[in-house]
Amino acid sequence: MSGVEVITFGCRLNTYESEVMRAEAEKAGLNNAVLVNTCAVTAEAVRQARQAIRRARRENPHARIIVTGCAAQTEKETFAEMAEVDAVLGNEEKLASVSYRSLPDFGVSAEEKLRVNDIMSVRATAPQMVKHIDGHVRAFIQVQNGCDHRCTFCIIPYGRGNSRSVPMGAVVDQARRLAESGYREIVLTGVDATSYGADLPGTPTLGLLAKTLLKQVPEILRLRLSSIDSIEADGHLLDLIAEEPRFMPHLHLSLQHGDDLILKRMKRRHSSADARAFCDGVRRLRPEISLGADMIAGFPTETEPMFENAMRLAEDCGIAHLHVFPYSPRPGTPAARMPQLDRALVKERAARLRAKGAELHAGHLEGMIGSSQTILVEMNGLAHTENFTLVDAAGLEPRSLVAVGITGHNGKHLTIERKQMAAA
């Protein structure tokens, strides 16, 4: 092979950082290389990364394989000991061209492969400028990195470090660059995005940042947020939900569970009542809003009534896009030392929660039939409405915004009446 290939796992922040990695590696003159940007959120994510590394070596026997990302930060020895891996970079090192200029030679020891520093020592997040996000019609902007919270199930702070924010001016500059490059929609992303600004002068909030972006970059047609912690939502953010048509009516919430005792054992900062109040409140502000959420099934000590509380919360909050994670113990986290449930029970509960999610999603699709929507067409024949519902858009021009009428659904995607379409 020639050039630099990037394999990305995990979140939107990783997707954004993969473009930075590609640019920095090319700037360093790296060639014939595969960069694997890993995720550590579950043991399965780590397994998939190892599998991808072995496949990359089979397909590119003479390429240099460099592994980085959250799993490389938290389990560096795991990857350094793989014969297929030539170098392991930490989450901070992966974003600097100097890291790709100082790689070890082929055939070195596991210790020599490592370029992973203490992520907790990192105190700032430098702005990273990219002109495009490969393969995506929506552009992502990193506004924050790291997390100051220590949820008992989560390994991510040990992969990302403590919370640090990108200065507002740099975010505005990046948004302007991406809008001028032709992106119609921008997504603000971070590890704990709603903690944005706590470490900056004047302590601006995520909502204020979003307001400022829409004011100073009028070319932004659609603005979204990645996953947020509802307990940290600020007044500016609620103003946008209520009043700003360019702020898209969709939020993805880090709910995690619906039982108050489990939430305490997770060390979450909200109660089930807080979650219900937030969801009810944003629906009053923007009736067409759709809500997504992450939830964990089979957390240690979870009883059947506790699990049923989680099912009930998903229904009460009307979660249209439910992402279910079977609990996965991560070594080094407090939850991994708690009494564990049988793995078969964890999988069974995850399947039941996913079934509830499918039922809620079908109800959401039914509710959209007969409505008029503006969709952004993706590269794969699908599109997203403003409230982030998937649409079958086969035959439509990628990157275009199109006004459509919703006529039905197939259980997963909305269907549209072609004769009602007009360029938006």
Coordinates of C-alpha atoms in Angstrom, one line a residue:
M1 CA 0.0 0.0 0.0
S2 CA 1.0 3.7 -0.2
G3 CA -0.1 6.6 1.8
V4 CA -1.8 6.5 5.3
E5 CA -4.9 4.4 6.0
V6 CA -6.8 5.2 9.3
I7 CA -9.1 2.6 10.9
T8 CA -11.4 4.3 13.5
F9 CA -13.3 2.8 16.4
G10 CA -15.7 4.4 18.8
C11 CA -17.1 7.9 19.2
R12 CA -17.4 11.0 17.0
L13 CA -14.5 12.5 18.8
N14 CA -12.3 9.7 17.6
T15 CA -13.7 10.2 14.1
Y16 CA -12.6 13.9 14.3
E17 CA -9.2 13.0 15.7
S18 CA -8.6 10.4 13.0
E19 CA -8.6 13.3 10.5
V20 CA -6.1 15.2 12.6
M21 CA -4.0 12.0 12.8
R22 CA -4.0 11.5 9.1
A23 CA -2.9 15.2 8.5
E24 CA -0.2 15.1 11.1
A25 CA 1.2 11.7 9.8
E26 CA 1.2 12.9 6.2
K27 CA 2.9 16.2 7.4
A28 CA 5.6 14.0 9.0
G29 CA 6.1 12.2 5.7
L30 CA 4.8 8.9 6.9
N31 CA 3.9 6.5 4.1
N32 CA 2.8 2.8 3.8
A33 CA 1.2 2.9 7.2
V34 CA -2.0 1.9 8.9
L35 CA -3.1 3.9 12.0
V36 CA -5.6 2.2 14.2
N37 CA -7.5 4.6 16.5
T38 CA -9.0 2.4 19.2
C39 CA -11.9 2.7 21.7
A40 CA -11.8 1.4 25.3
V41 CA -15.5 1.8 26.3
T42 CA -16.1 -2.0 26.4
A43 CA -14.0 -5.2 26.4
E44 CA -15.7 -5.9 23.0
A45 CA -14.3 -2.7 21.6
V46 CA -10.8 -3.7 22.6
R47 CA -11.3 -7.2 21.1
Q48 CA -12.5 -5.7 17.8
A49 CA -9.5 -3.5 17.6
R50 CA -7.1 -6.4 18.1
Q51 CA -9.0 -8.3 15.4
A52 CA -8.7 -5.3 13.0
I53 CA -4.9 -5.1 13.7
R54 CA -4.4 -8.7 12.8
R55 CA -6.5 -8.3 9.6
A56 CA -4.5 -5.2 8.7
R57 CA -1.3 -7.0 9.0
R58 CA -2.5 -9.9 6.8
E59 CA -3.7 -7.4 4.1
N60 CA -0.6 -5.1 4.4
P61 CA 2.3 -7.4 5.3
H62 CA 4.9 -4.6 4.7
A63 CA 3.1 -1.7 6.1
R64 CA 3.9 0.0 9.4
I65 CA 1.0 -0.5 11.9
I66 CA 0.6 2.2 14.6
V67 CA -2.0 1.7 17.3
T68 CA -3.4 4.6 19.3
G69 CA -6.6 5.9 20.9
C70 CA -8.2 5.2 24.3
A71 CA -7.5 1.4 24.5
A72 CA -3.9 2.1 23.6
Q73 CA -3.7 4.6 26.4
T74 CA -5.3 2.3 29.0
E75 CA -3.9 -1.0 27.8
K76 CA -0.7 -0.1 26.1
E77 CA 1.1 -3.3 27.0
T78 CA -1.7 -5.3 25.4
F79 CA -1.0 -3.8 22.0
A80 CA 2.8 -3.4 22.4
E81 CA 3.0 -7.2 22.9
M82 CA 1.2 -7.9 19.6
A83 CA 3.7 -9.0 16.9
E84 CA 1.6 -7.2 14.3
V85 CA 2.1 -3.8 15.9
D86 CA 5.1 -1.5 15.2
A87 CA 4.3 1.4 17.6
V88 CA 1.8 2.4 20.2
L89 CA 1.0 6.1 20.6
G90 CA -1.0 7.7 23.5
N91 CA -4.0 9.9 23.0
E92 CA -2.0 13.1 23.3
E93 CA 0.9 11.8 21.1
K94 CA -1.3 10.8 18.3
L95 CA -2.2 14.4 17.5
A96 CA 1.4 15.6 16.9
S97 CA 3.4 15.2 13.7
V98 CA 6.6 14.8 15.7
S99 CA 5.2 11.5 17.0
Y100 CA 5.2 10.1 13.5
R101 CA 8.7 11.3 12.7
S102 CA 10.2 9.6 15.7
L103 CA 8.8 6.1 15.3
P104 CA 10.9 3.1 16.2
D105 CA 12.3 0.8 13.5
F106 CA 10.6 -2.5 12.6
G107 CA 11.3 -5.4 14.9
V108 CA 11.9 -3.5 18.1
S109 CA 10.9 -4.8 21.6
A110 CA 7.5 -4.1 23.2
E111 CA 9.1 -1.4 25.4
E112 CA 10.6 0.4 22.5
K113 CA 7.3 0.5 20.7
L114 CA 5.7 2.6 23.4
R115 CA 5.1 6.3 23.0
V116 CA 2.4 6.7 25.7
N117 CA 2.7 9.4 28.4
D118 CA 0.7 10.1 31.5
I119 CA -2.6 11.5 30.2
M120 CA -3.5 12.9 33.6
S121 CA -0.6 15.3 33.2
V122 CA -2.2 17.0 30.2
R123 CA -3.8 20.3 31.2
A124 CA -4.9 21.8 27.9
T125 CA -6.4 20.8 24.6
A126 CA -4.9 22.5 21.6
P127 CA -7.2 23.5 18.8
Q128 CA -7.0 21.1 15.9
M129 CA -7.9 22.3 12.4
V130 CA -9.3 20.0 9.7
K131 CA -10.8 20.9 6.4
H132 CA -13.0 17.9 6.0
I133 CA -14.1 14.7 7.7
D134 CA -13.5 11.8 5.3
G135 CA -16.7 9.9 4.3
H136 CA -19.0 12.1 6.3
V137 CA -21.5 14.8 5.2
R138 CA -21.7 16.2 8.7
A139 CA -18.5 17.8 10.1
F140 CA -17.4 17.2 13.7
I141 CA -15.6 19.8 15.9
Q142 CA -13.9 18.9 19.1
V143 CA -14.8 21.4 21.7
Q144 CA -13.7 19.5 24.8
N145 CA -11.7 16.5 25.9
G146 CA -11.3 14.4 29.1
C147 CA -13.7 14.0 32.1
D148 CA -13.5 15.1 35.7
H149 CA -16.2 12.6 36.8
R150 CA -15.5 9.1 37.9
C151 CA -18.5 6.9 37.1
T152 CA -17.7 3.5 38.6
F153 CA -18.1 1.6 35.3
C154 CA -16.1 3.9 33.1
I155 CA -12.5 3.6 32.0
I156 CA -12.6 6.6 29.7
P157 CA -11.1 9.3 32.0
Y158 CA -8.0 7.1 32.3
G159 CA -7.8 7.1 28.5
R160 CA -8.6 10.8 28.0
G161 CA -7.4 12.5 31.1
N162 CA -9.2 15.3 33.0
S163 CA -11.6 17.8 31.4
R164 CA -10.1 20.5 29.3
S165 CA -11.9 22.9 26.8
V166 CA -10.9 24.3 23.4
P167 CA -11.0 28.1 23.5
M168 CA -14.2 29.6 22.0
G169 CA -12.4 31.6 19.4
A170 CA -10.6 28.5 18.0
V171 CA -14.0 26.6 17.8
V172 CA -15.5 29.6 15.9
D173 CA -12.5 29.6 13.4
Q174 CA -12.8 25.8 12.8
A175 CA -16.6 26.1 12.3
R176 CA -16.1 28.9 9.8
R177 CA -13.5 26.9 7.9
L178 CA -15.8 23.8 7.7
A179 CA -18.8 25.8 6.7
E180 CA -16.8 27.5 3.9
S181 CA -15.7 24.0 2.8
G182 CA -19.4 23.2 2.1
Y183 CA -20.5 21.4 5.2
R184 CA -24.2 22.1 5.8
E185 CA -24.3 20.5 9.3
I186 CA -21.8 20.7 12.2
V187 CA -21.7 18.5 15.3
L188 CA -20.0 19.7 18.5
T189 CA -18.3 16.8 20.2
G190 CA -16.4 16.0 23.3
V191 CA -15.9 13.4 26.0
D192 CA -18.1 15.3 28.5
A193 CA -19.2 18.1 26.2
T194 CA -21.6 19.7 28.8
S195 CA -18.6 20.4 31.1
Y196 CA -17.3 22.8 28.4
G197 CA -15.8 26.0 29.6
A198 CA -15.3 25.3 33.3
D199 CA -11.5 25.6 32.8
L200 CA -11.6 28.7 30.5
P201 CA -11.6 32.4 31.5
G202 CA -15.1 33.6 32.3
T203 CA -16.3 29.9 32.4
P204 CA -18.5 30.0 29.2
T205 CA -20.9 27.1 28.8
L206 CA -21.7 24.7 26.0
G207 CA -24.9 26.5 25.3
L208 CA -23.2 29.9 25.1
L209 CA -20.6 28.4 22.7
A210 CA -23.4 27.1 20.5
K211 CA -25.1 30.5 20.5
T212 CA -21.9 32.2 19.6
L213 CA -21.2 29.9 16.7
L214 CA -24.6 30.4 15.2
K215 CA -24.3 34.2 15.6
Q216 CA -20.7 34.5 14.3
V217 CA -20.9 31.9 11.5
P218 CA -24.2 32.4 9.8
E219 CA -23.2 29.9 7.1
I220 CA -23.9 27.1 9.5
L221 CA -27.3 25.7 8.4
R222 CA -27.6 23.0 11.0
L223 CA -25.9 22.6 14.4
R224 CA -26.0 19.5 16.6
L225 CA -24.5 18.3 19.8
S226 CA -23.1 14.8 20.4
S227 CA -23.9 13.0 23.7
I228 CA -24.6 15.3 26.6
D229 CA -25.1 14.9 30.4
S230 CA -28.6 16.4 31.0
I231 CA -27.9 17.4 34.5
E232 CA -25.3 19.9 33.2
A233 CA -27.5 21.5 30.5
D234 CA -27.4 25.2 30.9
G235 CA -29.9 28.0 30.3
H236 CA -28.3 29.0 27.0
L237 CA -28.7 25.5 25.7
L238 CA -32.4 25.5 26.7
D239 CA -32.9 28.8 24.9
L240 CA -31.5 27.3 21.7
I241 CA -33.8 24.4 21.9
A242 CA -36.8 26.7 22.4
E243 CA -35.9 29.5 19.9
E244 CA -33.2 28.6 17.3
P245 CA -34.4 26.8 14.2
R246 CA -30.8 26.1 13.1
F247 CA -30.2 24.2 16.3
M248 CA -31.4 20.7 15.5
P249 CA -34.2 19.1 17.6
H250 CA -32.3 16.1 18.8
L251 CA -30.3 15.3 21.9
H252 CA -28.5 12.1 22.9
L253 CA -28.5 11.7 26.6
S254 CA -26.1 9.9 28.9
L255 CA -28.8 8.3 31.1
Q256 CA -27.2 4.9 31.8
H257 CA -30.0 3.6 34.0
G258 CA -33.4 4.2 35.5
D259 CA -33.1 2.9 39.0
D260 CA -31.9 5.4 41.7
L261 CA -29.9 2.9 43.7
I262 CA -28.0 1.7 40.6
L263 CA -27.5 5.3 39.5
K264 CA -25.9 6.0 42.9
R265 CA -23.7 2.9 42.6
M266 CA -22.7 4.1 39.1
K267 CA -21.8 7.4 40.7
R268 CA -24.0 9.3 38.3
R269 CA -25.1 12.8 39.3
H270 CA -28.7 12.6 38.3
S271 CA -31.7 10.7 39.6
S272 CA -34.5 9.0 37.6
A273 CA -36.7 12.0 38.5
D274 CA -34.1 14.4 37.1
A275 CA -34.1 12.5 33.8
R276 CA -37.9 12.5 33.5
A277 CA -38.1 16.2 34.3
F278 CA -35.4 17.1 31.7
C279 CA -37.1 15.1 29.0
D280 CA -40.5 16.5 29.7
G281 CA -39.1 20.0 29.8
V282 CA -37.3 19.9 26.5
R283 CA -40.4 18.5 24.8
R284 CA -42.4 21.4 26.1
L285 CA -39.8 23.7 24.6
R286 CA -39.6 21.9 21.3
P287 CA -42.4 19.4 20.7
E288 CA -40.7 17.8 17.6
I289 CA -37.5 17.0 19.5
S290 CA -36.4 13.4 19.5
L291 CA -34.2 11.9 22.3
G292 CA -31.6 9.3 22.2
A293 CA -29.9 7.7 25.2
D294 CA -27.1 5.4 26.3
M295 CA -28.2 2.8 28.9
I296 CA -26.4 -0.1 30.5
A297 CA -28.1 -3.5 31.2
G298 CA -26.8 -5.9 33.8
F299 CA -24.9 -3.5 36.0
P300 CA -23.5 -5.3 39.1
T301 CA -26.1 -5.8 41.8
E302 CA -29.0 -5.1 39.4
T303 CA -32.1 -7.0 40.4
E304 CA -35.1 -7.7 38.2
P305 CA -37.1 -4.8 39.7
M306 CA -34.2 -2.5 39.2
F307 CA -33.9 -3.5 35.6
E308 CA -37.6 -3.0 35.1
N309 CA -37.1 0.6 36.4
A310 CA -34.6 1.1 33.6
M311 CA -37.1 -0.2 31.1
R312 CA -39.8 2.1 32.5
L313 CA -37.5 5.2 32.3
A314 CA -36.8 4.6 28.6
E315 CA -40.6 4.4 28.0
D316 CA -41.5 7.4 30.2
C317 CA -38.8 9.5 28.6
G318 CA -39.9 8.4 25.1
I319 CA -36.4 7.5 24.0
A320 CA -36.6 7.1 20.2
H321 CA -32.9 6.1 19.7
L322 CA -31.8 3.8 22.5
H323 CA -28.2 2.6 22.5
V324 CA -27.9 -0.4 24.9
F325 CA -24.7 -1.7 26.3
P326 CA -24.5 -5.0 28.2
Y327 CA -22.4 -4.2 31.2
S328 CA -18.7 -5.0 30.6
P329 CA -16.4 -5.0 33.6
R330 CA -13.3 -2.8 32.9
P331 CA -10.3 -3.7 35.0
G332 CA -9.3 -0.9 37.3
T333 CA -12.8 0.5 37.7
P334 CA -14.8 0.2 41.0
A335 CA -17.7 -1.5 39.3
A336 CA -15.4 -4.4 38.3
R337 CA -14.9 -5.2 42.0
M338 CA -18.7 -5.2 42.7
P339 CA -20.7 -8.5 42.8
Q340 CA -21.2 -9.4 39.1
L341 CA -24.2 -10.8 37.4
D342 CA -24.1 -14.0 35.4
R343 CA -23.1 -13.1 31.8
A344 CA -26.0 -14.9 30.3
L345 CA -28.4 -12.8 32.4
V346 CA -26.6 -9.6 31.4
K347 CA -27.0 -10.6 27.7
E348 CA -30.7 -11.5 28.2
R349 CA -31.5 -8.2 29.9
A350 CA -29.6 -6.3 27.2
A351 CA -31.7 -8.1 24.6
R352 CA -34.9 -7.1 26.4
L353 CA -33.9 -3.5 26.7
R354 CA -33.0 -3.4 23.0
A355 CA -36.4 -4.9 22.2
K356 CA -38.0 -2.0 24.3
G357 CA -35.8 0.4 22.3
A358 CA -37.0 -1.1 19.0
E359 CA -40.6 -0.7 20.2
L360 CA -40.1 2.9 21.1
H361 CA -38.3 3.6 17.8
A362 CA -41.2 2.1 15.8
G363 CA -43.6 4.3 17.7
H364 CA -41.4 7.3 16.9
L365 CA -41.4 6.4 13.2
E366 CA -45.2 6.1 13.2
G367 CA -45.6 9.5 14.8
M368 CA -43.6 11.1 11.9
I369 CA -45.8 9.8 9.1
G370 CA -47.6 12.7 7.3
S371 CA -45.0 15.3 8.4
S372 CA -42.9 17.5 6.2
Q373 CA -39.1 17.2 6.8
T374 CA -35.9 18.6 5.5
I375 CA -33.3 15.9 5.2
L376 CA -29.5 15.9 4.8
V377 CA -28.5 13.1 2.4
E378 CA -25.6 10.9 3.4
M379 CA -23.1 9.0 1.2
N380 CA -24.8 5.6 1.7
G381 CA -28.3 6.2 0.3
L382 CA -29.7 7.2 3.6
A383 CA -30.5 10.6 5.1
H384 CA -31.3 12.2 8.5
T385 CA -34.2 14.5 9.3
E386 CA -33.6 17.4 11.6
N387 CA -34.5 15.3 14.6
F388 CA -32.0 12.7 13.5
T389 CA -34.4 10.1 12.2
L390 CA -33.0 7.9 9.3
V391 CA -34.7 8.2 5.9
D392 CA -34.4 5.9 2.9
A393 CA -32.9 8.4 0.4
A394 CA -31.7 6.1 -2.4
G395 CA -31.0 8.0 -5.6
L396 CA -30.7 11.5 -4.0
E397 CA -27.6 13.6 -4.3
P398 CA -25.2 13.1 -1.3
R399 CA -24.7 16.3 0.8
S400 CA -27.9 17.9 -0.5
L401 CA -30.6 19.3 1.8
V402 CA -34.0 18.2 0.4
A403 CA -37.6 19.0 1.6
V404 CA -39.7 15.8 1.7
G405 CA -43.0 14.4 2.8
I406 CA -42.9 11.3 5.1
T407 CA -45.3 8.6 3.9
G408 CA -44.3 5.5 6.0
H409 CA -41.5 3.4 7.4
N410 CA -40.0 0.0 7.1
G411 CA -39.3 -0.5 10.8
K412 CA -35.9 1.1 10.6
H413 CA -36.1 4.0 8.2
L414 CA -38.7 6.5 7.1
T415 CA -40.0 6.4 3.5
I416 CA -40.7 9.5 1.5
E417 CA -43.0 10.5 -1.3
R418 CA -40.6 11.4 -4.2
K419 CA -43.1 13.6 -6.1
Q420 CA -43.3 15.9 -3.1
M421 CA -39.6 16.6 -3.0
A422 CA -38.1 19.9 -3.8
A423 CA -34.6 21.2 -3.3
A424 CA -34.4 23.0 0.1

